[in-house]
PDB file of C-alpha atoms in Angstrom:
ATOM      1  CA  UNK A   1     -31.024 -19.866  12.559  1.00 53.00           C
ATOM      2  CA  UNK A   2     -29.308 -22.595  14.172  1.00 56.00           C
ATOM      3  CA  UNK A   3     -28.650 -22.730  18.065  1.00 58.00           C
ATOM      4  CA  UNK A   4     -25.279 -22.442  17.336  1.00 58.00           C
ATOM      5  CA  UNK A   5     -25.096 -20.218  15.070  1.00 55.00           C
ATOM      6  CA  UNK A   6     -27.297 -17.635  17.664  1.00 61.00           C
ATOM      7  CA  UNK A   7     -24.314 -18.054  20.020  1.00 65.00           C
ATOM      8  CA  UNK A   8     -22.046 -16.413  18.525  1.00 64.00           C
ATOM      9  CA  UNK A   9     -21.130 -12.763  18.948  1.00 78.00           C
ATOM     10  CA  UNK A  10     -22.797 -10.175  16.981  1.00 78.00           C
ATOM     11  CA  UNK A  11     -20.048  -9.508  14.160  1.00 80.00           C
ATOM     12  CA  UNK A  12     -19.579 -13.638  13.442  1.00 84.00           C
ATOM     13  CA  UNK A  13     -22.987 -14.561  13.832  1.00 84.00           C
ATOM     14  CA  UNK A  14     -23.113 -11.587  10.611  1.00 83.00           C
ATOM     15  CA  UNK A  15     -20.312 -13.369   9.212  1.00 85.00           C
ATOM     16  CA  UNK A  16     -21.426 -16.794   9.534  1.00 87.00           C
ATOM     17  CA  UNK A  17     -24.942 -15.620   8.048  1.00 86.00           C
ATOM     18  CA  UNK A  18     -23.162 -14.421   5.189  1.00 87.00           C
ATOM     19  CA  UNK A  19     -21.018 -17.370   4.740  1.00 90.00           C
ATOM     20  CA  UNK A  20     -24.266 -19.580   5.031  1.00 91.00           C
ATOM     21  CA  UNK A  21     -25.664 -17.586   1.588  1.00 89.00           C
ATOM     22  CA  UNK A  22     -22.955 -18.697  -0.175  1.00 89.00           C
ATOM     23  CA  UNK A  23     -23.716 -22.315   0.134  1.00 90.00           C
ATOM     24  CA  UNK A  24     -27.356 -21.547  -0.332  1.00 88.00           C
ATOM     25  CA  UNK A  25     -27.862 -18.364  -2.756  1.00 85.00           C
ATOM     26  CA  UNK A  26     -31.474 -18.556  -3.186  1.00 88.00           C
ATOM     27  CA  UNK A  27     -31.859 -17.498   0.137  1.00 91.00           C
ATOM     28  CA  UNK A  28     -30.998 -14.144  -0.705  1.00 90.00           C
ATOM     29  CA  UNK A  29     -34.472 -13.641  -1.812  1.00 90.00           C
ATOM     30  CA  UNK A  30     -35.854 -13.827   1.125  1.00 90.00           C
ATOM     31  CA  UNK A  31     -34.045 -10.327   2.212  1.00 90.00           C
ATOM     32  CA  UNK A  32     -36.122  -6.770   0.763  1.00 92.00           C
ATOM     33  CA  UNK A  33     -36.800  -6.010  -2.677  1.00 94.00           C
ATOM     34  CA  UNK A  34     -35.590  -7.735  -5.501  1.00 93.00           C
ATOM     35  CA  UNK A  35     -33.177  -4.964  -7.490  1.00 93.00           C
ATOM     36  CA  UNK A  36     -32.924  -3.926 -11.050  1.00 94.00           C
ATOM     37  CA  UNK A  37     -31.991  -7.194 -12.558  1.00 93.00           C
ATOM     38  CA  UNK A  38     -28.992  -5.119 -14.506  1.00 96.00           C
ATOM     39  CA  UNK A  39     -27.608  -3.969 -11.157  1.00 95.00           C
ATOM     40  CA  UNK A  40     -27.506  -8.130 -10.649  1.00 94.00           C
ATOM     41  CA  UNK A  41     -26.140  -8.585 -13.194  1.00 95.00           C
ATOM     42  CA  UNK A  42     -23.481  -6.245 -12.876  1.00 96.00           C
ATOM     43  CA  UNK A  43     -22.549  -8.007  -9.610  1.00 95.00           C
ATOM     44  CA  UNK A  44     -22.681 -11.237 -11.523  1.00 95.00           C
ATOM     45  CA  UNK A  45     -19.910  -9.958 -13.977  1.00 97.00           C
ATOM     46  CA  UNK A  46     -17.660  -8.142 -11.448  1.00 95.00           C
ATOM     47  CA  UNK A  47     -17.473 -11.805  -9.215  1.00 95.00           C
ATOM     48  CA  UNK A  48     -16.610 -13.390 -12.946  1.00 96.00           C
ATOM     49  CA  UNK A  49     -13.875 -10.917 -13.043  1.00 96.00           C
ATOM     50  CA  UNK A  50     -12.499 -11.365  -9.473  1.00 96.00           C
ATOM     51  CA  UNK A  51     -12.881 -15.385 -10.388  1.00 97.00           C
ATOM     52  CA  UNK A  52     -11.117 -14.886 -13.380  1.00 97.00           C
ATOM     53  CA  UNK A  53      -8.129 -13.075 -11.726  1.00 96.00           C
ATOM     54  CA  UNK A  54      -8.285 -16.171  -9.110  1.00 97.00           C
ATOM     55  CA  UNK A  55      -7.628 -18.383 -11.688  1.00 97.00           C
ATOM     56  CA  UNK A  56      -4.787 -16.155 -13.125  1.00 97.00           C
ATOM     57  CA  UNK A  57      -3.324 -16.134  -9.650  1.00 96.00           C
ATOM     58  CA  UNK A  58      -3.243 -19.901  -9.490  1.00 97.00           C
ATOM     59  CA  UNK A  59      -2.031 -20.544 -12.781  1.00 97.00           C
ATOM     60  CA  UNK A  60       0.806 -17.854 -12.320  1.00 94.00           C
ATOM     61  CA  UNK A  61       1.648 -20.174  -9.196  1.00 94.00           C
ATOM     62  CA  UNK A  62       1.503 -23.520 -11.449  1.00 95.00           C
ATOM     63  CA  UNK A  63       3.968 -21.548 -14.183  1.00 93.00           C
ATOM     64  CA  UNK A  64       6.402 -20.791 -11.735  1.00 90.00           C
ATOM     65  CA  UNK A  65       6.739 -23.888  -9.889  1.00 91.00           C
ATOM     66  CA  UNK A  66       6.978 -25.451 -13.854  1.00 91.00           C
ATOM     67  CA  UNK A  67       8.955 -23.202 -16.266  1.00 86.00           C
ATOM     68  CA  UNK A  68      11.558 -21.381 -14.045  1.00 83.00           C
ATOM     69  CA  UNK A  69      13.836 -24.149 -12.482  1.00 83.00           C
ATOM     70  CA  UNK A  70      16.816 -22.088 -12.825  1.00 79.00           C
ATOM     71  CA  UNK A  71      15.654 -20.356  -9.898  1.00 80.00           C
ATOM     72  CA  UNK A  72      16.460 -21.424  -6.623  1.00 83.00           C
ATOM     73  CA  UNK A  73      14.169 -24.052  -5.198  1.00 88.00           C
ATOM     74  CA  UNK A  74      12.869 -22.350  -2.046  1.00 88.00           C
ATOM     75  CA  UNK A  75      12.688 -19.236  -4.457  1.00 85.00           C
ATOM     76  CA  UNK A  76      10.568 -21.146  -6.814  1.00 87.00           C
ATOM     77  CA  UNK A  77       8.252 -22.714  -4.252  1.00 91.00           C
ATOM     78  CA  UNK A  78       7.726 -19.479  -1.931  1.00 90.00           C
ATOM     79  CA  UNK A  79       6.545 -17.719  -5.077  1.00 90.00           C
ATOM     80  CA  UNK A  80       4.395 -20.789  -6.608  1.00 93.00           C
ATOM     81  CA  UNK A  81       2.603 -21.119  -3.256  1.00 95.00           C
ATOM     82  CA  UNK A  82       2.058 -17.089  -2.806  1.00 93.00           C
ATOM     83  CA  UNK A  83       0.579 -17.364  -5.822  1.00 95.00           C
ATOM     84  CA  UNK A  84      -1.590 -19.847  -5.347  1.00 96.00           C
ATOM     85  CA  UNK A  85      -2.779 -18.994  -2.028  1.00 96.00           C
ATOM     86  CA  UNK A  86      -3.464 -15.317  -3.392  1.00 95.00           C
ATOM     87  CA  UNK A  87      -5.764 -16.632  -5.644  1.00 96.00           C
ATOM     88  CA  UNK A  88      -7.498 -18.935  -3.313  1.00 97.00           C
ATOM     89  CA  UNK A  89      -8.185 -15.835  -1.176  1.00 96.00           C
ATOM     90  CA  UNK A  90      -9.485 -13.799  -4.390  1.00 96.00           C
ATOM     91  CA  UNK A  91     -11.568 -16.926  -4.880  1.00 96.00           C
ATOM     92  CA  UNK A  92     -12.782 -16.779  -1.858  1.00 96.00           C
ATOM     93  CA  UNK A  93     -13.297 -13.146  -1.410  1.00 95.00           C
ATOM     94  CA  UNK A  94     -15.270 -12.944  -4.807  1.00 95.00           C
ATOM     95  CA  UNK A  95     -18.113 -15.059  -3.214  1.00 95.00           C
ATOM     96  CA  UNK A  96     -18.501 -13.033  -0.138  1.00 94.00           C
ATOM     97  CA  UNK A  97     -17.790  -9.602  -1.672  1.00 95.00           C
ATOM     98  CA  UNK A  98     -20.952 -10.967  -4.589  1.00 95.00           C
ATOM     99  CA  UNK A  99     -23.123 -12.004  -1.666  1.00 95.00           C
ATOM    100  CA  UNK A 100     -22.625  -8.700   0.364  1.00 94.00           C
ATOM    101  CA  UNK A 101     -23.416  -6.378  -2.534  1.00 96.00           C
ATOM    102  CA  UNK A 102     -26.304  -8.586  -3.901  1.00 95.00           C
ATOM    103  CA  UNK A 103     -27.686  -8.023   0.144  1.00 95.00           C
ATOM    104  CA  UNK A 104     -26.842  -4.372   0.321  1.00 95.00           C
ATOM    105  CA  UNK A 105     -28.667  -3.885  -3.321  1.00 96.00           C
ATOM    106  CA  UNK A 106     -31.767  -5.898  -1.465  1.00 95.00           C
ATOM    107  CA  UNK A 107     -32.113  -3.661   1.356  1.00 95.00           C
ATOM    108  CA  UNK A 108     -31.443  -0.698  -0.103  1.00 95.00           C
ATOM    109  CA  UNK A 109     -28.506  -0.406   1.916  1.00 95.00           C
ATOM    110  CA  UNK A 110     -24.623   1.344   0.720  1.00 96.00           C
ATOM    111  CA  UNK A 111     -22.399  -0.829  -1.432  1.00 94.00           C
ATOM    112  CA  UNK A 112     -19.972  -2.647   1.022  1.00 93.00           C
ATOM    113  CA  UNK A 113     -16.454  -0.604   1.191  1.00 92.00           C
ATOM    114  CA  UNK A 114     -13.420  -3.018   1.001  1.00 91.00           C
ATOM    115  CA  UNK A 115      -9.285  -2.402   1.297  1.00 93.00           C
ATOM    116  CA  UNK A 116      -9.536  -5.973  -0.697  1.00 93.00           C
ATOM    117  CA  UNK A 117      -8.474  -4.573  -4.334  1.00 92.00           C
ATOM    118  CA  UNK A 118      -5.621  -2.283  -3.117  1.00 95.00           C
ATOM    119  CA  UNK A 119      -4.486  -4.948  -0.784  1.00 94.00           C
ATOM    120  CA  UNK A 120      -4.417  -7.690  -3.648  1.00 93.00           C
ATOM    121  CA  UNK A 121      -2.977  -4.696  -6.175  1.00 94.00           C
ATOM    122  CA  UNK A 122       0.393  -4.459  -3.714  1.00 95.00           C
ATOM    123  CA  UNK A 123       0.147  -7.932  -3.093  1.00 92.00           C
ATOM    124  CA  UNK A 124       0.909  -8.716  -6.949  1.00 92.00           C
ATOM    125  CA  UNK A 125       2.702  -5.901  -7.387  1.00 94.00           C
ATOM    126  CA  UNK A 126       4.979  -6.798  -5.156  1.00 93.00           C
ATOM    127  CA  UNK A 127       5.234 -10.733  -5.902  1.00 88.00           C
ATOM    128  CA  UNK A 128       6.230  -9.132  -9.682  1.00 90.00           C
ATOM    129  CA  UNK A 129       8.907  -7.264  -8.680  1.00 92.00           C
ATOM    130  CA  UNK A 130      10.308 -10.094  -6.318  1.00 86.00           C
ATOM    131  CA  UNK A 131       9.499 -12.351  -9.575  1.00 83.00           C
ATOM    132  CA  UNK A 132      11.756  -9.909 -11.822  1.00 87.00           C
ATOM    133  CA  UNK A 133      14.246  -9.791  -9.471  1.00 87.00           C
ATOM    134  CA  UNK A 134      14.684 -13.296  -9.449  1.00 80.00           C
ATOM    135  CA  UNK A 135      14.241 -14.394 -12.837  1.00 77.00           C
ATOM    136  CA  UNK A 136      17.140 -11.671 -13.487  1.00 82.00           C
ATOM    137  CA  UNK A 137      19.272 -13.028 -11.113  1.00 78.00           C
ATOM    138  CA  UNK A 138      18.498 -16.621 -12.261  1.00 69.00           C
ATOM    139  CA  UNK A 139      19.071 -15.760 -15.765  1.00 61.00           C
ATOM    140  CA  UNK A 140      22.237 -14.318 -14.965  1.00 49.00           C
ATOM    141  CA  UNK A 141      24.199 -16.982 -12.443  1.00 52.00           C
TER     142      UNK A 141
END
């Protein structure tokens, strides 16, 4: 551990450890027991899913900045760039969500709790309804 890194308060110095395995994921091996190699894989395939949505995020941005330019441009760009910066944070939080269960799993520790999914399930949720709204309204001035 770095000098500066041992500086930090208790919570980021966590945090910053964390952020450190991403970058560097054999590490991880150096923390307990090795898990069930399914259970692994399991994690593998739920931060392919939360990638995948990422993507699906940032492509929804790309169509709407492209295909509706009926739609006000403000509109058009608030929602492209919502979009795409929701799926840079799903992008994001798919790395450090993998890397805190693949720990936990390690040490024998509880699966890390996180508001994450219901937050990003409003989130969209929301964005669609604003999106409906306004391709209505487009669609009909």
């Amino acid at each position: 551990m770095t000098a500066s890194v041992r500086a930090l308060p208790g919570k980021l110095r966590a945090a910053a450890a964390v952020v450190r395995l991403w970058f560097a994921p054999a590490r991880i091996r150096d923390e307990g027991e090795t898990p069930d190699y399914r259970f692994s894989l399991a994690n593998e395939r739920t931060f392919l899913a939360w990638l995948r949505t990422a993507l699906a995020l940032v492509g929804g941005g790309f169509a709407v900045a492209q295909f509706l330019p009926d739609l006000h441009r403000t509109l058009r760009v608030t929602l492209a760039v919502l979009l795409l910066a929701v799926g840079a944070l799903c992008a994001v939080r798919a790395v450090d969500h993998w890397v805190r269960v693949e720990l936990a799993m390690r040490r024998g520790e509880d699966l890390p709790v996180s508001r994450f999914p219901s937050v990003l399930a409003l989130a969209i949720g929301v964005m669609a309804v604003v999106m409906v709204v306004a391709v209505a309204v487009g669609w009909a001035g």
